[in-house]
């Protein structure tokens, strides 16, 4: 299973972006996916997750109300819409997938088995 995050860029404070995580190589179906981010000099932190069915989502307190995760099953992708961006949201954003047998949302780094390359989000005026 391969994941590829895209959609990052430079945006002004208060701006919006839509990040996408393309999932390929699966013969089993859809996976539970999480988003993490890592800012320079900081540890990777969990941001959001969506269950395999899409029926369950969860968010870190720091992004709740501003970020929205959703599934695009037609394209086998998971999107993360990020709004009202702040300077502290600047980071490399990574998507990750759980093993297929774990269909629920995962909140921990250790819950995820497959990782993609990140996409850089820079919030600056």
XYZ file of C-alpha atoms in Angstrom:
125
model
C 0.000 0.000 0.000
C 1.363 3.403 -0.957
C 0.206 6.797 0.189
C 1.017 10.177 -1.310
C 0.059 13.454 0.318
C -0.305 16.570 -1.815
C -1.859 20.006 -1.806
C 0.460 21.873 0.496
C 1.775 25.328 -0.204
C 2.300 28.841 1.045
C -0.808 30.533 2.381
C -1.503 33.676 4.336
C -2.899 33.556 7.871
C -6.633 32.979 7.693
C -6.330 31.211 4.378
C -7.376 27.728 3.326
C -5.964 24.691 1.587
C -7.165 21.234 0.703
C -4.695 18.441 1.301
C -5.207 15.101 -0.370
C -3.894 11.639 0.427
C -3.964 9.228 -2.491
C -3.991 5.563 -1.480
C -2.877 2.969 -3.993
C -1.799 -0.640 -4.142
C -4.623 -2.008 -2.046
C -6.435 -5.160 -3.021
C -8.449 -5.258 0.181
C -10.528 -2.111 -0.040
C -10.426 1.092 1.911
C -8.289 1.843 4.943
C -8.632 3.946 8.063
C -6.428 6.987 7.486
C -4.868 9.509 9.777
C -3.194 12.862 9.283
C -0.162 13.940 11.249
C 2.064 16.986 11.061
C 5.578 17.832 12.082
C 6.923 21.323 12.490
C 10.677 22.029 12.508
C 12.195 21.039 15.807
C 9.012 19.447 17.076
C 7.704 15.930 17.328
C 5.207 14.573 14.859
C 1.700 15.145 16.179
C -1.624 13.568 15.336
C -4.076 15.924 13.621
C -7.083 13.966 12.439
C -8.388 10.564 11.422
C -11.198 8.937 9.532
C -12.406 5.382 9.842
C -12.501 2.931 6.967
C -16.222 3.460 6.513
C -15.920 7.213 6.825
C -18.506 7.163 9.563
C -16.111 8.197 12.310
C -13.799 11.196 12.293
C -11.778 12.840 15.016
C -9.590 15.910 15.400
C -6.923 17.282 17.665
C -8.224 20.101 19.851
C -5.878 22.551 18.139
C -7.586 22.078 14.760
C -11.147 21.238 15.751
C -13.615 23.465 13.937
C -11.044 24.491 11.327
C -10.040 21.191 9.709
C -12.374 18.696 8.045
C -11.386 15.196 6.953
C -13.393 13.292 4.365
C -13.178 10.293 2.064
C -13.225 10.466 -1.718
C -13.839 6.804 -2.397
C -14.221 7.318 -6.136
C -10.583 8.327 -6.253
C -9.443 6.214 -3.288
C -8.295 9.321 -1.492
C -8.752 11.021 1.846
C -8.911 14.803 1.894
C -8.150 17.241 4.683
C -9.684 20.664 4.251
C -7.834 23.194 6.365
C -9.325 26.611 7.030
C -8.506 29.695 9.070
C -4.859 28.736 9.010
C -2.519 30.058 11.657
C 1.238 30.344 11.725
C 1.370 27.459 14.187
C -0.230 25.212 11.558
C 2.953 25.437 9.475
C 4.392 21.954 9.217
C 4.938 18.997 6.958
C 1.655 17.115 6.830
C 1.716 13.341 6.505
C -1.036 10.830 5.883
C -0.889 7.290 7.145
C -3.060 4.186 6.931
C -3.793 1.492 9.453
C -3.601 -2.185 8.685
C -6.773 -3.246 6.904
C -8.097 -5.268 9.849
C -8.188 -2.088 11.971
C -11.036 -0.095 10.524
C -11.471 2.442 13.277
C -9.918 5.835 13.788
C -6.419 5.733 15.234
C -5.164 8.470 17.520
C -1.613 7.325 18.038
C 1.467 7.164 15.867
C 1.722 3.457 16.648
C -1.742 2.782 15.218
C -0.504 3.355 11.702
C 1.439 0.986 9.506
C 1.688 2.658 6.088
C 3.106 6.164 5.715
C 3.354 8.517 2.795
C 5.693 11.332 1.963
C 4.578 14.598 3.446
C 3.389 17.837 1.945
C 4.615 21.167 3.292
C 2.174 23.787 4.534
C 3.613 27.208 5.284
C 1.396 29.864 6.805
C 2.996 33.261 6.519
C 2.190 36.794 5.491
